[in-house]
Amino acid sequence: MMIKQLSLFLENTPGRIQEPCRLLAGAGVNIRTLTLADTQQFGILRLIVSDWEKGRQVLQDAGYVVNVTEVVAVEVDDRPGAPPRQPNQYLPGDVDRYAFDARKGQDLVIAVSARDVLTLPQEAIQTIGGESVVFVREGADRFVARPVEVGDRVGARRAVLRGLNGSEAVAVAGAFNLKAELLKSTLSGE
Amino acid sequence: MLIIRGVNVFPSQIEAALLQVEGTLPHYQIILTRQKGLDALEVQVEVTQEFFSDEVRELEALHDRLVDALDHTLGLRVTVRLVQPRTIQRSEGKAKRVIDRRES
């Protein structure tokens, strides 16, 4: 499940966090959870609120720069090593950048990873010489094999951890044929 | 014109450097102070929506690009401080860009 997260820029001086909280409270927007990333000079306050559109509006009207990013929400039980509640949900092994937790009901926690997990249908990922590759479109009918690092299964799809940035067009249904063509041409070349 | 540690600095040079990095001219302010007998120049730059990223890393990169651009155009290492939007005072008419806190 994707949810919206608000991030805002704050200077790193005492009392800076007060005003946004007060503004949100005034507008009746509830903060579900927050995290703060800071450096010596400034910080980024990341918020998950009950009504992100209203929250953004209130903060922007007050002069804050607000970014909206989508984050992945995963429900897990509140105990060590608990797997995601939904079996096909993907909890990245490296919730690398940051994680939130928010209570929902008694002891259920939503872990949120801000890393957009890129997934591809299983058939788009082919293996050549033990290496996982996808076929990226470069030109009208030219596809080039590109090595990728794959992660866990996400339902019928598979997470791609490295090698793609998400903007590429990738062959899905024809990927196997492309692999066959590629192997054929390398064979005949030898 | 300002003279910082013996180097002549024109505010327009600072403007050019900011423009070069951000593409548009952000609200900025130049603060001059004297620390241990040395002039210090701090450029405060408001973070705009276009340049605000959710990533600390990217903001730090923006900060470093600004420092480098200023270093390059002025030949002087200056401090850059990213500040919240609308925190730099808007003046009516001619903008007051330079605040000199050096006692002379």
PDB file of C-alpha atoms in Angstrom:
ATOM      1  CA  MET A   1       0.000   0.000   0.000  1.00  0.00           C
ATOM      2  CA  MET A   2       1.326   3.398  -0.904  1.00  0.00           C
ATOM      3  CA  ILE A   3       0.598   6.363   1.314  1.00  0.00           C
ATOM      4  CA  LYS A   4       1.534  10.010   1.058  1.00  0.00           C
ATOM      5  CA  GLN A   5       4.178  11.548   3.200  1.00  0.00           C
ATOM      6  CA  LEU A   6       4.750  15.242   3.681  1.00  0.00           C
ATOM      7  CA  SER A   7       8.279  16.518   4.050  1.00  0.00           C
ATOM      8  CA  LEU A   8       9.145  20.029   4.997  1.00  0.00           C
ATOM      9  CA  PHE A   9      12.269  22.023   5.285  1.00  0.00           C
ATOM     10  CA  LEU A  10      13.126  23.429   8.688  1.00  0.00           C
ATOM     11  CA  GLU A  11      16.116  25.302   9.948  1.00  0.00           C
ATOM     12  CA  ASN A  12      17.889  23.555  12.740  1.00  0.00           C
ATOM     13  CA  THR A  13      17.246  26.038  15.523  1.00  0.00           C
ATOM     14  CA  PRO A  14      15.342  25.577  18.765  1.00  0.00           C
ATOM     15  CA  GLY A  15      11.573  25.636  18.560  1.00  0.00           C
ATOM     16  CA  ARG A  16      11.270  25.144  14.829  1.00  0.00           C
ATOM     17  CA  ILE A  17       9.134  22.077  15.055  1.00  0.00           C
ATOM     18  CA  GLN A  18       6.484  23.792  17.129  1.00  0.00           C
ATOM     19  CA  GLU A  19       4.874  25.887  14.471  1.00  0.00           C
ATOM     20  CA  PRO A  20       4.090  23.193  11.910  1.00  0.00           C
ATOM     21  CA  CYS A  21       2.632  21.041  14.656  1.00  0.00           C
ATOM     22  CA  ARG A  22       0.494  23.897  15.874  1.00  0.00           C
ATOM     23  CA  LEU A  23      -0.670  24.672  12.355  1.00  0.00           C
ATOM     24  CA  LEU A  24      -1.692  21.091  11.757  1.00  0.00           C
ATOM     25  CA  ALA A  25      -3.443  20.916  15.093  1.00  0.00           C
ATOM     26  CA  GLY A  26      -5.309  24.112  14.288  1.00  0.00           C
ATOM     27  CA  ALA A  27      -6.557  22.620  11.050  1.00  0.00           C
ATOM     28  CA  GLY A  28      -7.636  19.421  12.775  1.00  0.00           C
ATOM     29  CA  VAL A  29      -5.054  17.346  10.954  1.00  0.00           C
ATOM     30  CA  ASN A  30      -3.744  14.541  13.080  1.00  0.00           C
ATOM     31  CA  ILE A  31      -0.104  13.529  12.923  1.00  0.00           C
ATOM     32  CA  ARG A  32       0.048   9.772  12.744  1.00  0.00           C
ATOM     33  CA  THR A  33       3.792   9.605  12.883  1.00  0.00           C
ATOM     34  CA  LEU A  34       6.807  11.706  12.155  1.00  0.00           C
ATOM     35  CA  THR A  35      10.496  11.433  11.675  1.00  0.00           C
ATOM     36  CA  LEU A  36      13.158  14.065  11.594  1.00  0.00           C
ATOM     37  CA  ALA A  37      16.350  14.009   9.610  1.00  0.00           C
ATOM     38  CA  ASP A  38      18.714  16.738  10.551  1.00  0.00           C
ATOM     39  CA  THR A  39      22.075  18.195   9.806  1.00  0.00           C
ATOM     40  CA  GLN A  40      23.877  20.930  11.661  1.00  0.00           C
ATOM     41  CA  GLN A  41      22.130  23.620   9.648  1.00  0.00           C
ATOM     42  CA  PHE A  42      18.739  22.322   8.690  1.00  0.00           C
ATOM     43  CA  GLY A  43      16.394  19.425   9.018  1.00  0.00           C
ATOM     44  CA  ILE A  44      13.701  17.659   7.099  1.00  0.00           C
ATOM     45  CA  LEU A  45      10.538  16.886   8.984  1.00  0.00           C
ATOM     46  CA  ARG A  46       8.684  13.991   7.470  1.00  0.00           C
ATOM     47  CA  LEU A  47       5.112  13.534   8.494  1.00  0.00           C
ATOM     48  CA  ILE A  48       2.329  11.105   7.918  1.00  0.00           C
ATOM     49  CA  VAL A  49      -0.923  12.803   8.716  1.00  0.00           C
ATOM     50  CA  SER A  50      -4.581  11.915   8.699  1.00  0.00           C
ATOM     51  CA  ASP A  51      -5.329  14.215   5.764  1.00  0.00           C
ATOM     52  CA  TRP A  52      -2.275  14.936   3.669  1.00  0.00           C
ATOM     53  CA  GLU A  53      -3.946  17.310   1.223  1.00  0.00           C
ATOM     54  CA  LYS A  54      -5.294  19.515   3.943  1.00  0.00           C
ATOM     55  CA  GLY A  55      -2.027  19.272   5.836  1.00  0.00           C
ATOM     56  CA  ARG A  56      -0.028  20.314   2.822  1.00  0.00           C
ATOM     57  CA  GLN A  57      -2.353  23.215   2.164  1.00  0.00           C
ATOM     58  CA  VAL A  58      -2.125  24.537   5.702  1.00  0.00           C
ATOM     59  CA  LEU A  59       1.654  24.299   5.751  1.00  0.00           C
ATOM     60  CA  GLN A  60       2.116  25.816   2.328  1.00  0.00           C
ATOM     61  CA  ASP A  61      -0.181  28.672   3.180  1.00  0.00           C
ATOM     62  CA  ALA A  62       2.020  29.381   6.160  1.00  0.00           C
ATOM     63  CA  GLY A  63       5.029  29.583   3.860  1.00  0.00           C
ATOM     64  CA  TYR A  64       6.649  26.205   4.275  1.00  0.00           C
ATOM     65  CA  VAL A  65       8.086  24.311   1.373  1.00  0.00           C
ATOM     66  CA  VAL A  66       6.331  20.987   1.400  1.00  0.00           C
ATOM     67  CA  ASN A  67       7.116  17.938  -0.651  1.00  0.00           C
ATOM     68  CA  VAL A  68       4.794  15.012  -1.063  1.00  0.00           C
ATOM     69  CA  THR A  69       6.379  11.613  -1.523  1.00  0.00           C
ATOM     70  CA  GLU A  70       4.828   8.230  -1.684  1.00  0.00           C
ATOM     71  CA  VAL A  71       6.010   5.685   0.800  1.00  0.00           C
ATOM     72  CA  VAL A  72       5.322   2.029   1.230  1.00  0.00           C
ATOM     73  CA  ALA A  73       3.293   1.002   4.232  1.00  0.00           C
ATOM     74  CA  VAL A  74       3.655  -2.495   5.525  1.00  0.00           C
ATOM     75  CA  GLU A  75       1.707  -3.868   8.423  1.00  0.00           C
ATOM     76  CA  VAL A  76       3.627  -6.029  10.821  1.00  0.00           C
ATOM     77  CA  ASP A  77       3.008  -7.335  14.309  1.00  0.00           C
ATOM     78  CA  ASP A  78       4.793  -5.568  17.104  1.00  0.00           C
ATOM     79  CA  ARG A  79       7.343  -8.233  17.936  1.00  0.00           C
ATOM     80  CA  PRO A  80      10.900  -8.941  16.829  1.00  0.00           C
ATOM     81  CA  GLY A  81      11.291 -10.360  13.343  1.00  0.00           C
ATOM     82  CA  ALA A  82       7.595 -10.319  12.557  1.00  0.00           C
ATOM     83  CA  PRO A  83       6.812 -10.870   8.880  1.00  0.00           C
ATOM     84  CA  PRO A  84       4.450  -8.584   6.974  1.00  0.00           C
ATOM     85  CA  ARG A  85       0.798  -9.266   7.743  1.00  0.00           C
ATOM     86  CA  GLN A  86      -0.170  -9.729   4.123  1.00  0.00           C
ATOM     87  CA  PRO A  87       1.903 -12.595   2.807  1.00  0.00           C
ATOM     88  CA  ASN A  88       2.535 -10.936  -0.544  1.00  0.00           C
ATOM     89  CA  GLN A  89       3.611  -7.650   0.942  1.00  0.00           C
ATOM     90  CA  TYR A  90       7.219  -6.860   0.542  1.00  0.00           C
ATOM     91  CA  LEU A  91       9.212  -5.678   3.489  1.00  0.00           C
ATOM     92  CA  PRO A  92      12.514  -4.616   2.026  1.00  0.00           C
ATOM     93  CA  GLY A  93      15.341  -6.261   3.878  1.00  0.00           C
ATOM     94  CA  ASP A  94      16.995  -2.924   3.871  1.00  0.00           C
ATOM     95  CA  VAL A  95      14.476  -0.375   4.986  1.00  0.00           C
ATOM     96  CA  ASP A  96      17.456   1.670   4.261  1.00  0.00           C
ATOM     97  CA  ARG A  97      16.635   5.265   4.585  1.00  0.00           C
ATOM     98  CA  TYR A  98      14.233   5.432   7.427  1.00  0.00           C
ATOM     99  CA  ALA A  99      11.233   3.744   8.875  1.00  0.00           C
ATOM    100  CA  PHE A 100       8.238   4.983  10.713  1.00  0.00           C
ATOM    101  CA  ASP A 101       6.052   3.135  12.996  1.00  0.00           C
ATOM    102  CA  ALA A 102       2.511   4.008  13.727  1.00  0.00           C
ATOM    103  CA  ARG A 103       0.089   2.219  15.900  1.00  0.00           C
ATOM    104  CA  LYS A 104      -3.097   0.922  14.476  1.00  0.00           C
ATOM    105  CA  GLY A 105      -5.329  -0.751  16.992  1.00  0.00           C
ATOM    106  CA  GLN A 106      -3.710  -2.576  19.850  1.00  0.00           C
ATOM    107  CA  ASP A 107      -0.398  -3.943  18.872  1.00  0.00           C
ATOM    108  CA  LEU A 108      -0.171  -3.605  15.152  1.00  0.00           C
ATOM    109  CA  VAL A 109       2.511  -1.452  13.736  1.00  0.00           C
ATOM    110  CA  ILE A 110       2.895  -0.054  10.285  1.00  0.00           C
ATOM    111  CA  ALA A 111       6.459   0.041   9.174  1.00  0.00           C
ATOM    112  CA  VAL A 112       7.013   2.407   6.354  1.00  0.00           C
ATOM    113  CA  SER A 113       9.850   2.390   3.959  1.00  0.00           C
ATOM    114  CA  ALA A 114      10.384   5.419   1.853  1.00  0.00           C
ATOM    115  CA  ARG A 115      12.160   3.426  -0.735  1.00  0.00           C
ATOM    116  CA  ASP A 116       9.886   2.936  -3.689  1.00  0.00           C
ATOM    117  CA  VAL A 117      10.332  -0.651  -4.441  1.00  0.00           C
ATOM    118  CA  LEU A 118      10.495  -1.119  -8.145  1.00  0.00           C
ATOM    119  CA  THR A 119       8.848  -4.345  -9.178  1.00  0.00           C
ATOM    120  CA  LEU A 120       8.567  -6.105 -12.499  1.00  0.00           C
ATOM    121  CA  PRO A 121       6.508  -9.057 -13.617  1.00  0.00           C
ATOM    122  CA  GLN A 122       8.449 -12.257 -13.141  1.00  0.00           C
ATOM    123  CA  GLU A 123       8.628 -12.984 -16.888  1.00  0.00           C
ATOM    124  CA  ALA A 124      10.449  -9.705 -17.583  1.00  0.00           C
ATOM    125  CA  ILE A 125      13.451 -10.950 -15.658  1.00  0.00           C
ATOM    126  CA  GLN A 126      15.569 -13.483 -17.504  1.00  0.00           C
ATOM    127  CA  THR A 127      18.746 -15.222 -16.519  1.00  0.00           C
ATOM    128  CA  ILE A 128      21.738 -15.315 -18.812  1.00  0.00           C
ATOM    129  CA  GLY A 129      24.874 -17.025 -17.629  1.00  0.00           C
ATOM    130  CA  GLY A 130      23.667 -16.972 -14.043  1.00  0.00           C
ATOM    131  CA  GLU A 131      23.038 -13.254 -14.149  1.00  0.00           C
ATOM    132  CA  SER A 132      19.615 -11.663 -13.997  1.00  0.00           C
ATOM    133  CA  VAL A 133      18.910  -9.326 -16.852  1.00  0.00           C
ATOM    134  CA  VAL A 134      16.020  -7.313 -18.204  1.00  0.00           C
ATOM    135  CA  PHE A 135      15.629  -6.111 -21.748  1.00  0.00           C
ATOM    136  CA  VAL A 136      15.553  -2.353 -21.891  1.00  0.00           C
ATOM    137  CA  ARG A 137      14.199  -0.652 -24.948  1.00  0.00           C
ATOM    138  CA  GLU A 138      16.661   1.630 -26.688  1.00  0.00           C
ATOM    139  CA  GLY A 139      15.158   2.807 -29.935  1.00  0.00           C
ATOM    140  CA  ALA A 140      12.216   1.743 -32.060  1.00  0.00           C
ATOM    141  CA  ASP A 141      12.739  -1.997 -31.974  1.00  0.00           C
ATOM    142  CA  ARG A 142      16.019  -2.410 -30.259  1.00  0.00           C
ATOM    143  CA  PHE A 143      16.279  -3.987 -26.846  1.00  0.00           C
ATOM    144  CA  VAL A 144      19.452  -4.239 -24.859  1.00  0.00           C
ATOM    145  CA  ALA A 145      20.054  -6.702 -22.064  1.00  0.00           C
ATOM    146  CA  ARG A 146      20.860  -4.998 -18.818  1.00  0.00           C
ATOM    147  CA  PRO A 147      22.018  -6.786 -15.675  1.00  0.00           C
ATOM    148  CA  VAL A 148      19.910  -6.118 -12.598  1.00  0.00           C
ATOM    149  CA  GLU A 149      19.914  -7.160  -9.002  1.00  0.00           C
ATOM    150  CA  VAL A 150      16.663  -8.731  -8.004  1.00  0.00           C
ATOM    151  CA  GLY A 151      15.164  -8.914  -4.575  1.00  0.00           C
ATOM    152  CA  ASP A 152      12.301 -10.811  -3.085  1.00  0.00           C
ATOM    153  CA  ARG A 153       9.067 -11.802  -4.734  1.00  0.00           C
ATOM    154  CA  VAL A 154       6.220  -9.382  -4.379  1.00  0.00           C
ATOM    155  CA  GLY A 155       3.139 -11.349  -5.272  1.00  0.00           C
ATOM    156  CA  ALA A 156       3.504 -12.291  -8.924  1.00  0.00           C
ATOM    157  CA  ARG A 157       6.150  -9.642  -9.359  1.00  0.00           C
ATOM    158  CA  ARG A 158       9.717  -9.374  -8.322  1.00  0.00           C
ATOM    159  CA  ALA A 159      11.537  -6.480  -6.714  1.00  0.00           C
ATOM    160  CA  VAL A 160      14.390  -4.982  -8.693  1.00  0.00           C
ATOM    161  CA  LEU A 161      16.944  -3.507  -6.338  1.00  0.00           C
ATOM    162  CA  ARG A 162      19.599  -2.255  -8.692  1.00  0.00           C
ATOM    163  CA  GLY A 163      20.111  -1.601 -12.390  1.00  0.00           C
ATOM    164  CA  LEU A 164      16.960   0.289 -13.266  1.00  0.00           C
ATOM    165  CA  ASN A 165      15.835   3.746 -12.346  1.00  0.00           C
ATOM    166  CA  GLY A 166      12.177   3.261 -13.133  1.00  0.00           C
ATOM    167  CA  SER A 167      11.982   5.340 -16.282  1.00  0.00           C
ATOM    168  CA  GLU A 168      13.026   2.645 -18.723  1.00  0.00           C
ATOM    169  CA  ALA A 169      10.694   0.728 -20.971  1.00  0.00           C
ATOM    170  CA  VAL A 170      11.258  -2.923 -20.359  1.00  0.00           C
ATOM    171  CA  ALA A 171      10.187  -5.925 -22.388  1.00  0.00           C
ATOM    172  CA  VAL A 172       7.801  -8.111 -20.416  1.00  0.00           C
ATOM    173  CA  ALA A 173       5.960 -10.706 -22.473  1.00  0.00           C
ATOM    174  CA  GLY A 174       8.656 -10.865 -25.151  1.00  0.00           C
ATOM    175  CA  ALA A 175      11.580 -11.029 -22.775  1.00  0.00           C
ATOM    176  CA  PHE A 176      12.046 -14.743 -23.189  1.00  0.00           C
ATOM    177  CA  ASN A 177      12.102 -14.424 -26.989  1.00  0.00           C
ATOM    178  CA  LEU A 178      14.657 -11.630 -26.753  1.00  0.00           C
ATOM    179  CA  LYS A 179      16.845 -13.812 -24.594  1.00  0.00           C
ATOM    180  CA  ALA A 180      16.511 -16.631 -27.118  1.00  0.00           C
ATOM    181  CA  GLU A 181      17.471 -14.295 -29.941  1.00  0.00           C
ATOM    182  CA  LEU A 182      20.432 -12.984 -28.027  1.00  0.00           C
ATOM    183  CA  LEU A 183      21.734 -16.455 -27.231  1.00  0.00           C
ATOM    184  CA  LYS A 184      21.206 -17.538 -30.818  1.00  0.00           C
ATOM    185  CA  SER A 185      23.244 -14.636 -32.164  1.00  0.00           C
ATOM    186  CA  THR A 186      26.115 -15.205 -29.738  1.00  0.00           C
ATOM    187  CA  LEU A 187      26.146 -18.886 -30.664  1.00  0.00           C
ATOM    188  CA  SER A 188      26.259 -18.243 -34.396  1.00  0.00           C
ATOM    189  CA  GLY A 189      28.979 -15.649 -33.854  1.00  0.00           C
ATOM    190  CA  GLU A 190      31.365 -18.198 -32.388  1.00  0.00           C
TER     191      GLU A 190
ATOM    192  CA  MET B   1      30.973  47.135  -3.248  1.00  0.00           C
ATOM    193  CA  LEU B   2      32.080  45.225  -0.179  1.00  0.00           C
ATOM    194  CA  ILE B   3      35.600  44.539   0.868  1.00  0.00           C
ATOM    195  CA  ILE B   4      35.937  41.200   2.569  1.00  0.00           C
ATOM    196  CA  ARG B   5      39.331  40.236   3.864  1.00  0.00           C
ATOM    197  CA  GLY B   6      40.808  42.563   1.314  1.00  0.00           C
ATOM    198  CA  VAL B   7      38.894  41.043  -1.578  1.00  0.00           C
ATOM    199  CA  ASN B   8      36.496  43.219  -3.491  1.00  0.00           C
ATOM    200  CA  VAL B   9      33.067  41.662  -3.653  1.00  0.00           C
ATOM    201  CA  PHE B  10      30.183  42.976  -5.666  1.00  0.00           C
ATOM    202  CA  PRO B  11      26.733  41.824  -4.635  1.00  0.00           C
ATOM    203  CA  SER B  12      26.013  41.278  -8.312  1.00  0.00           C
ATOM    204  CA  GLN B  13      28.688  38.575  -8.346  1.00  0.00           C
ATOM    205  CA  ILE B  14      26.901  36.782  -5.576  1.00  0.00           C
ATOM    206  CA  GLU B  15      23.678  37.134  -7.486  1.00  0.00           C
ATOM    207  CA  ALA B  16      25.305  35.684 -10.593  1.00  0.00           C
ATOM    208  CA  ALA B  17      26.601  32.697  -8.670  1.00  0.00           C
ATOM    209  CA  LEU B  18      23.214  31.968  -7.136  1.00  0.00           C
ATOM    210  CA  LEU B  19      21.560  32.347 -10.498  1.00  0.00           C
ATOM    211  CA  GLN B  20      24.030  29.958 -12.019  1.00  0.00           C
ATOM    212  CA  VAL B  21      23.211  27.223  -9.521  1.00  0.00           C
ATOM    213  CA  GLU B  22      19.490  27.631  -9.139  1.00  0.00           C
ATOM    214  CA  GLY B  23      18.476  28.949 -12.541  1.00  0.00           C
ATOM    215  CA  THR B  24      16.191  31.496 -10.949  1.00  0.00           C
ATOM    216  CA  LEU B  25      17.215  34.006  -8.362  1.00  0.00           C
ATOM    217  CA  PRO B  26      16.179  32.933  -4.892  1.00  0.00           C
ATOM    218  CA  HIS B  27      15.626  35.360  -2.066  1.00  0.00           C
ATOM    219  CA  TYR B  28      18.943  35.879  -0.461  1.00  0.00           C
ATOM    220  CA  GLN B  29      20.692  38.081   2.013  1.00  0.00           C
ATOM    221  CA  ILE B  30      24.314  38.833   2.684  1.00  0.00           C
ATOM    222  CA  ILE B  31      25.425  39.083   6.287  1.00  0.00           C
ATOM    223  CA  LEU B  32      28.790  40.498   7.147  1.00  0.00           C
ATOM    224  CA  THR B  33      30.340  39.901  10.526  1.00  0.00           C
ATOM    225  CA  ARG B  34      33.751  40.129  12.042  1.00  0.00           C
ATOM    226  CA  GLN B  35      35.048  37.089  13.819  1.00  0.00           C
ATOM    227  CA  LYS B  36      38.359  37.282  15.630  1.00  0.00           C
ATOM    228  CA  GLY B  37      39.330  40.263  13.568  1.00  0.00           C
ATOM    229  CA  LEU B  38      38.503  38.578  10.279  1.00  0.00           C
ATOM    230  CA  ASP B  39      35.604  39.490   8.044  1.00  0.00           C
ATOM    231  CA  ALA B  40      33.120  36.737   7.475  1.00  0.00           C
ATOM    232  CA  LEU B  41      30.528  36.669   4.760  1.00  0.00           C
ATOM    233  CA  GLU B  42      27.444  34.563   5.056  1.00  0.00           C
ATOM    234  CA  VAL B  43      24.963  34.190   2.272  1.00  0.00           C
ATOM    235  CA  GLN B  44      21.521  33.141   3.412  1.00  0.00           C
ATOM    236  CA  VAL B  45      19.483  31.551   0.689  1.00  0.00           C
ATOM    237  CA  GLU B  46      15.837  30.663   0.939  1.00  0.00           C
ATOM    238  CA  VAL B  47      14.969  27.145  -0.060  1.00  0.00           C
ATOM    239  CA  THR B  48      12.397  27.155  -2.815  1.00  0.00           C
ATOM    240  CA  GLN B  49       9.865  24.511  -3.704  1.00  0.00           C
ATOM    241  CA  GLU B  50      11.813  23.553  -6.826  1.00  0.00           C
ATOM    242  CA  PHE B  51      14.948  22.921  -4.858  1.00  0.00           C
ATOM    243  CA  PHE B  52      13.499  21.271  -1.855  1.00  0.00           C
ATOM    244  CA  SER B  53      14.002  17.594  -1.869  1.00  0.00           C
ATOM    245  CA  ASP B  54      12.956  14.994   0.619  1.00  0.00           C
ATOM    246  CA  GLU B  55      16.554  13.885   0.757  1.00  0.00           C
ATOM    247  CA  VAL B  56      19.060  15.392   3.146  1.00  0.00           C
ATOM    248  CA  ARG B  57      21.768  14.324   0.757  1.00  0.00           C
ATOM    249  CA  GLU B  58      20.362  16.395  -2.076  1.00  0.00           C
ATOM    250  CA  LEU B  59      19.993  19.478   0.063  1.00  0.00           C
ATOM    251  CA  GLU B  60      23.560  19.116   1.195  1.00  0.00           C
ATOM    252  CA  ALA B  61      24.602  18.762  -2.426  1.00  0.00           C
ATOM    253  CA  LEU B  62      22.725  21.978  -3.232  1.00  0.00           C
ATOM    254  CA  HIS B  63      24.487  23.689  -0.360  1.00  0.00           C
ATOM    255  CA  ASP B  64      27.864  22.497  -1.593  1.00  0.00           C
ATOM    256  CA  ARG B  65      27.111  23.606  -5.149  1.00  0.00           C
ATOM    257  CA  LEU B  66      26.277  27.062  -3.867  1.00  0.00           C
ATOM    258  CA  VAL B  67      29.492  27.243  -1.848  1.00  0.00           C
ATOM    259  CA  ASP B  68      31.530  26.121  -4.843  1.00  0.00           C
ATOM    260  CA  ALA B  69      29.861  28.556  -7.227  1.00  0.00           C
ATOM    261  CA  LEU B  70      30.460  31.435  -4.826  1.00  0.00           C
ATOM    262  CA  ASP B  71      34.014  30.346  -4.232  1.00  0.00           C
ATOM    263  CA  HIS B  72      34.556  30.288  -7.955  1.00  0.00           C
ATOM    264  CA  THR B  73      33.086  33.686  -8.761  1.00  0.00           C
ATOM    265  CA  LEU B  74      34.355  35.552  -5.732  1.00  0.00           C
ATOM    266  CA  GLY B  75      37.624  33.799  -5.104  1.00  0.00           C
ATOM    267  CA  LEU B  76      36.589  33.731  -1.473  1.00  0.00           C
ATOM    268  CA  ARG B  77      35.311  30.986   0.760  1.00  0.00           C
ATOM    269  CA  VAL B  78      31.970  32.049   2.169  1.00  0.00           C
ATOM    270  CA  THR B  79      29.393  30.405   4.370  1.00  0.00           C
ATOM    271  CA  VAL B  80      26.083  29.482   2.850  1.00  0.00           C
ATOM    272  CA  ARG B  81      23.066  28.940   5.021  1.00  0.00           C
ATOM    273  CA  LEU B  82      19.864  27.500   3.667  1.00  0.00           C
ATOM    274  CA  VAL B  83      16.933  29.142   5.370  1.00  0.00           C
ATOM    275  CA  GLN B  84      13.209  28.619   5.408  1.00  0.00           C
ATOM    276  CA  PRO B  85      11.145  30.443   2.831  1.00  0.00           C
ATOM    277  CA  ARG B  86       9.787  33.824   3.792  1.00  0.00           C
ATOM    278  CA  THR B  87      12.252  34.204   6.613  1.00  0.00           C
ATOM    279  CA  ILE B  88      14.298  36.808   4.790  1.00  0.00           C
ATOM    280  CA  GLN B  89      12.661  40.138   5.186  1.00  0.00           C
ATOM    281  CA  ARG B  90      10.877  41.490   2.145  1.00  0.00           C
ATOM    282  CA  SER B  91      11.391  45.151   1.718  1.00  0.00           C
ATOM    283  CA  GLU B  92       9.287  47.502  -0.264  1.00  0.00           C
ATOM    284  CA  GLY B  93      11.104  49.149  -3.077  1.00  0.00           C
ATOM    285  CA  LYS B  94      14.787  48.473  -3.137  1.00  0.00           C
ATOM    286  CA  ALA B  95      15.720  45.199  -1.507  1.00  0.00           C
ATOM    287  CA  LYS B  96      18.158  45.446   1.335  1.00  0.00           C
ATOM    288  CA  ARG B  97      20.486  42.631   0.477  1.00  0.00           C
ATOM    289  CA  VAL B  98      23.493  43.421   2.606  1.00  0.00           C
ATOM    290  CA  ILE B  99      23.491  43.527   6.371  1.00  0.00           C
ATOM    291  CA  ASP B 100      26.769  44.705   7.754  1.00  0.00           C
ATOM    292  CA  ARG B 101      27.297  43.752  11.360  1.00  0.00           C
ATOM    293  CA  ARG B 102      30.976  44.616  11.448  1.00  0.00           C
ATOM    294  CA  GLU B 103      31.773  47.345  13.873  1.00  0.00           C
ATOM    295  CA  SER B 104      34.085  49.781  12.353  1.00  0.00           C
TER     296      SER B 104
END
